[in-house]
Amino acid sequence: MYHIVASDLDGTLLTPEHNIAPFTQQVLKQFYQQGKHLVISTARHHCNVTKIQEKIGIPSYVISSNGACIHDRDGEMILKQELQSDIVRDILVQSQNMPELQIYIYSDDLCLVNHIPHNPDFDYQHFDLNDPPLNHVIKIAFTTNNGSVDCLNSLQDKLNTTLRHKVNMTFSTAWCLEIMHSEVSKGHALAIVAQDLGFDLNHCIAFGDGMNDIEMLSMVAKGLVMGNAPDNVKQALPNNTVIGHCQDEAVAHYLHDHLLVN
């Protein structure tokens, strides 16, 4: 019996336009009314999940920044794992001389950027690369200004050489490299949430579409991979069931067809 549903947002629970569709909203409310628990598990900063929670309309735990932070149903933080300041410095130093990189630093209640985001759907502040924040950093993410992933792969290789085992690096999308504390993952955060609710991962079902979902989808009793997930995610989880596309509300349809009590 699954008592907890954990779901990624972008590319999974949300439509390609980053919205909660009406059928998904309806199913999640029915699921909650039947005594089940929703856990939002996302790479987003927790501050940029609030509007989605309001649209869903039910209480939910939030695992944010790929597991670096956890907030309970009342919005209280129950976990925060920060990168050490010397590691933050090393990461930023090694990203120098790569002008195409766009940097996002997640720090407490702020998302700090070194550029002007295109059509942002989140709140942000600018930081100076010559005087970057080093303390209370929970995640650093890199994208590029030209859509190329070559420099992201190059940066990952450099950081693997110097910071292996000191950080957890993952791609939330093919064009976004994210770096957290070495003990951070969505899967480990979900284990903490499950325990807080009086369950364990054997009572969890999870949905995701990215490489940052791998731990979560492999650790729960049943991990479902989105049909729109890239091939490397499906190849990393060859024994996991693949469902439909996020544009067709595949998560909601799976919950409706398999878990809701009629």
mmCIF file of N, CA, C and O in Angstrom, residues 188-234:
data_model
loop_
_atom_site.group_PDB
_atom_site.id
_atom_site.type_symbol
_atom_site.label_atom_id
_atom_site.label_comp_id
_atom_site.label_asym_id
_atom_site.label_seq_id
_atom_site.Cartn_x
_atom_site.Cartn_y
_atom_site.Cartn_z
ATOM 1 N N HIS A 188 17.294 10.538 -0.645
ATOM 2 C CA HIS A 188 17.614 10.595 0.782
ATOM 3 C C HIS A 188 16.694 11.573 1.510
ATOM 4 O O HIS A 188 16.307 11.326 2.652
ATOM 5 N N ALA A 189 16.323 12.659 0.847
ATOM 6 C CA ALA A 189 15.383 13.593 1.458
ATOM 7 C C ALA A 189 14.008 12.951 1.631
ATOM 8 O O ALA A 189 13.342 13.137 2.654
ATOM 9 N N LEU A 190 13.583 12.173 0.641
ATOM 10 C CA LEU A 190 12.280 11.520 0.732
ATOM 11 C C LEU A 190 12.254 10.512 1.879
ATOM 12 O O LEU A 190 11.224 10.342 2.538
ATOM 13 N N ALA A 191 13.362 9.850 2.138
ATOM 14 C CA ALA A 191 13.431 8.913 3.267
ATOM 15 C C ALA A 191 13.179 9.649 4.584
ATOM 16 O O ALA A 191 12.503 9.126 5.481
ATOM 17 N N ILE A 192 13.690 10.869 4.694
ATOM 18 C CA ILE A 192 13.482 11.670 5.899
ATOM 19 C C ILE A 192 12.013 12.085 6.015
ATOM 20 O O ILE A 192 11.415 12.020 7.095
ATOM 21 N N VAL A 193 11.417 12.489 4.897
ATOM 22 C CA VAL A 193 10.004 12.871 4.905
ATOM 23 C C VAL A 193 9.129 11.679 5.286
ATOM 24 O O VAL A 193 8.210 11.798 6.110
ATOM 25 N N ALA A 194 9.403 10.527 4.683
ATOM 26 C CA ALA A 194 8.614 9.329 4.982
ATOM 27 C C ALA A 194 8.676 9.002 6.467
ATOM 28 O O ALA A 194 7.648 8.689 7.096
ATOM 29 N N GLN A 195 9.866 9.091 7.048
ATOM 30 C CA GLN A 195 10.019 8.814 8.482
ATOM 31 C C GLN A 195 9.236 9.831 9.306
ATOM 32 O O GLN A 195 8.609 9.484 10.313
ATOM 33 N N ASP A 196 9.260 11.085 8.887
ATOM 34 C CA ASP A 196 8.535 12.132 9.601
ATOM 35 C C ASP A 196 7.031 11.867 9.588
ATOM 36 O O ASP A 196 6.313 12.237 10.519
ATOM 37 N N LEU A 197 6.562 11.209 8.513
ATOM 38 C CA LEU A 197 5.136 10.878 8.398
ATOM 39 C C LEU A 197 4.796 9.531 9.018
ATOM 40 O O LEU A 197 3.635 9.120 9.010
ATOM 41 N N GLY A 198 5.795 8.827 9.539
ATOM 42 C CA GLY A 198 5.561 7.536 10.182
ATOM 43 C C GLY A 198 5.629 6.358 9.237
ATOM 44 O O GLY A 198 5.128 5.272 9.567
ATOM 45 N N PHE A 199 6.280 6.530 8.085
ATOM 46 C CA PHE A 199 6.394 5.463 7.098
ATOM 47 C C PHE A 199 7.856 5.292 6.704
ATOM 48 O O PHE A 199 8.759 5.854 7.334
ATOM 49 N N ASP A 200 8.087 4.481 5.688
ATOM 50 C CA ASP A 200 9.411 4.377 5.094
ATOM 51 C C ASP A 200 9.253 4.341 3.577
ATOM 52 O O ASP A 200 8.143 4.461 3.055
ATOM 53 N N LEU A 201 10.362 4.170 2.864
ATOM 54 C CA LEU A 201 10.310 4.247 1.407
ATOM 55 C C LEU A 201 9.530 3.106 0.775
ATOM 56 O O LEU A 201 9.151 3.194 -0.400
ATOM 57 N N ASN A 202 9.271 2.044 1.523
ATOM 58 C CA ASN A 202 8.437 0.953 1.002
ATOM 59 C C ASN A 202 6.984 1.376 0.854
ATOM 60 O O ASN A 202 6.194 0.674 0.210
ATOM 61 N N HIS A 203 6.637 2.506 1.447
ATOM 62 C CA HIS A 203 5.268 3.020 1.341
ATOM 63 C C HIS A 203 5.176 4.170 0.347
ATOM 64 O O HIS A 203 4.175 4.889 0.314
ATOM 65 N N CYS A 204 6.226 4.348 -0.456
ATOM 66 C CA CYS A 204 6.287 5.493 -1.367
ATOM 67 C C CYS A 204 6.241 5.066 -2.829
ATOM 68 O O CYS A 204 6.850 4.072 -3.227
ATOM 69 N N ILE A 205 5.547 5.858 -3.622
ATOM 70 C CA ILE A 205 5.583 5.766 -5.074
ATOM 71 C C ILE A 205 6.071 7.131 -5.577
ATOM 72 O O ILE A 205 5.731 8.159 -4.995
ATOM 73 N N ALA A 206 6.907 7.124 -6.606
ATOM 74 C CA ALA A 206 7.512 8.383 -7.048
ATOM 75 C C ALA A 206 7.508 8.485 -8.564
ATOM 76 O O ALA A 206 7.545 7.469 -9.279
ATOM 77 N N PHE A 207 7.488 9.734 -9.045
ATOM 78 C CA PHE A 207 7.464 10.031 -10.474
ATOM 79 C C PHE A 207 8.554 11.050 -10.784
ATOM 80 O O PHE A 207 8.748 12.005 -10.040
ATOM 81 N N GLY A 208 9.257 10.853 -11.910
ATOM 82 C CA GLY A 208 10.283 11.807 -12.293
ATOM 83 C C GLY A 208 10.722 11.635 -13.734
ATOM 84 O O GLY A 208 10.371 10.643 -14.390
ATOM 85 N N ASP A 209 11.507 12.620 -14.202
ATOM 86 C CA ASP A 209 11.924 12.589 -15.610
ATOM 87 C C ASP A 209 13.389 12.949 -15.821
ATOM 88 O O ASP A 209 13.865 12.941 -16.957
ATOM 89 N N GLY A 210 14.125 13.267 -14.740
ATOM 90 C CA GLY A 210 15.488 13.753 -14.907
ATOM 91 C C GLY A 210 16.530 12.912 -14.212
ATOM 92 O O GLY A 210 16.210 12.064 -13.366
ATOM 93 N N MET A 211 17.794 13.181 -14.545
ATOM 94 C CA MET A 211 18.885 12.483 -13.874
ATOM 95 C C MET A 211 18.902 12.795 -12.385
ATOM 96 O O MET A 211 19.363 11.981 -11.580
ATOM 97 N N ASN A 212 18.393 13.953 -11.988
ATOM 98 C CA ASN A 212 18.319 14.286 -10.566
ATOM 99 C C ASN A 212 17.213 13.530 -9.839
ATOM 100 O O ASN A 212 17.080 13.652 -8.613
ATOM 101 N N ASP A 213 16.437 12.737 -10.576
ATOM 102 C CA ASP A 213 15.391 11.904 -9.961
ATOM 103 C C ASP A 213 15.838 10.452 -9.778
ATOM 104 O O ASP A 213 15.094 9.647 -9.206
ATOM 105 N N ILE A 214 17.013 10.101 -10.274
ATOM 106 C CA ILE A 214 17.447 8.702 -10.307
ATOM 107 C C ILE A 214 17.424 8.059 -8.927
ATOM 108 O O ILE A 214 16.869 6.969 -8.742
ATOM 109 N N GLU A 215 18.034 8.723 -7.934
ATOM 110 C CA GLU A 215 18.077 8.131 -6.590
ATOM 111 C C GLU A 215 16.667 7.907 -6.045
ATOM 112 O O GLU A 215 16.363 6.841 -5.504
ATOM 113 N N MET A 216 15.825 8.908 -6.189
ATOM 114 C CA MET A 216 14.459 8.795 -5.680
ATOM 115 C C MET A 216 13.706 7.655 -6.349
ATOM 116 O O MET A 216 13.057 6.837 -5.678
ATOM 117 N N LEU A 217 13.798 7.569 -7.665
ATOM 118 C CA LEU A 217 13.052 6.548 -8.402
ATOM 119 C C LEU A 217 13.593 5.141 -8.146
ATOM 120 O O LEU A 217 12.864 4.159 -8.315
ATOM 121 N N SER A 218 14.844 5.042 -7.758
ATOM 122 C CA SER A 218 15.425 3.728 -7.502
ATOM 123 C C SER A 218 15.289 3.296 -6.049
ATOM 124 O O SER A 218 15.404 2.108 -5.742
ATOM 125 N N MET A 219 15.031 4.239 -5.135
ATOM 126 C CA MET A 219 14.976 3.922 -3.713
ATOM 127 C C MET A 219 13.571 3.600 -3.214
ATOM 128 O O MET A 219 13.412 2.916 -2.199
ATOM 129 N N VAL A 220 12.536 4.087 -3.899
ATOM 130 C CA VAL A 220 11.162 3.878 -3.433
ATOM 131 C C VAL A 220 10.643 2.503 -3.849
ATOM 132 O O VAL A 220 11.271 1.802 -4.641
ATOM 133 N N ALA A 221 9.484 2.158 -3.294
ATOM 134 C CA ALA A 221 8.887 0.864 -3.640
ATOM 135 C C ALA A 221 8.547 0.785 -5.124
ATOM 136 O O ALA A 221 8.714 -0.264 -5.758
ATOM 137 N N LYS A 222 8.084 1.896 -5.687
ATOM 138 C CA LYS A 222 7.774 1.924 -7.111
ATOM 139 C C LYS A 222 8.123 3.293 -7.677
ATOM 140 O O LYS A 222 7.564 4.306 -7.252
ATOM 141 N N GLY A 223 9.059 3.304 -8.614
ATOM 142 C CA GLY A 223 9.471 4.548 -9.258
ATOM 143 C C GLY A 223 9.045 4.547 -10.707
ATOM 144 O O GLY A 223 9.421 3.656 -11.476
ATOM 145 N N LEU A 224 8.264 5.540 -11.110
ATOM 146 C CA LEU A 224 7.730 5.635 -12.468
ATOM 147 C C LEU A 224 8.500 6.703 -13.247
ATOM 148 O O LEU A 224 8.671 7.828 -12.766
ATOM 149 N N VAL A 225 8.928 6.352 -14.450
ATOM 150 C CA VAL A 225 9.685 7.258 -15.308
ATOM 151 C C VAL A 225 8.740 7.857 -16.344
ATOM 152 O O VAL A 225 7.946 7.133 -16.967
ATOM 153 N N MET A 226 8.833 9.147 -16.547
ATOM 154 C CA MET A 226 7.981 9.802 -17.528
ATOM 155 C C MET A 226 8.380 9.411 -18.949
ATOM 156 O O MET A 226 9.569 9.256 -19.256
ATOM 157 N N GLY A 227 7.390 9.314 -19.824
ATOM 158 C CA GLY A 227 7.667 8.994 -21.218
ATOM 159 C C GLY A 227 8.488 10.060 -21.911
ATOM 160 O O GLY A 227 9.211 9.776 -22.869
ATOM 161 N N ASN A 228 8.405 11.303 -21.421
ATOM 162 C CA ASN A 228 9.183 12.398 -22.003
ATOM 163 C C ASN A 228 10.584 12.513 -21.412
ATOM 164 O O ASN A 228 11.341 13.424 -21.772
ATOM 165 N N ALA A 229 10.951 11.601 -20.513
ATOM 166 C CA ALA A 229 12.304 11.608 -19.936
ATOM 167 C C ALA A 229 13.331 11.318 -21.023
ATOM 168 O O ALA A 229 13.056 10.544 -21.953
ATOM 169 N N PRO A 230 14.523 11.901 -20.936
ATOM 170 C CA PRO A 230 15.562 11.603 -21.927
ATOM 171 C C PRO A 230 16.022 10.154 -21.828
ATOM 172 O O PRO A 230 15.833 9.489 -20.808
ATOM 173 N N ASP A 231 16.639 9.688 -22.891
ATOM 174 C CA ASP A 231 17.036 8.284 -22.966
ATOM 175 C C ASP A 231 17.991 7.887 -21.853
ATOM 176 O O ASP A 231 17.940 6.749 -21.369
ATOM 177 N N ASN A 232 18.868 8.804 -21.429
ATOM 178 C CA ASN A 232 19.842 8.405 -20.406
ATOM 179 C C ASN A 232 19.170 8.109 -19.068
ATOM 180 O O ASN A 232 19.669 7.293 -18.284
ATOM 181 N N VAL A 233 18.026 8.733 -18.800
ATOM 182 C CA VAL A 233 17.279 8.420 -17.579
ATOM 183 C C VAL A 233 16.661 7.026 -17.683
ATOM 184 O O VAL A 233 16.747 6.211 -16.756
ATOM 185 N N LYS A 234 16.047 6.748 -18.815
ATOM 186 C CA LYS A 234 15.430 5.434 -19.019
ATOM 187 C C LYS A 234 16.484 4.330 -19.001
ATOM 188 O O LYS A 234 16.248 3.239 -18.462
#
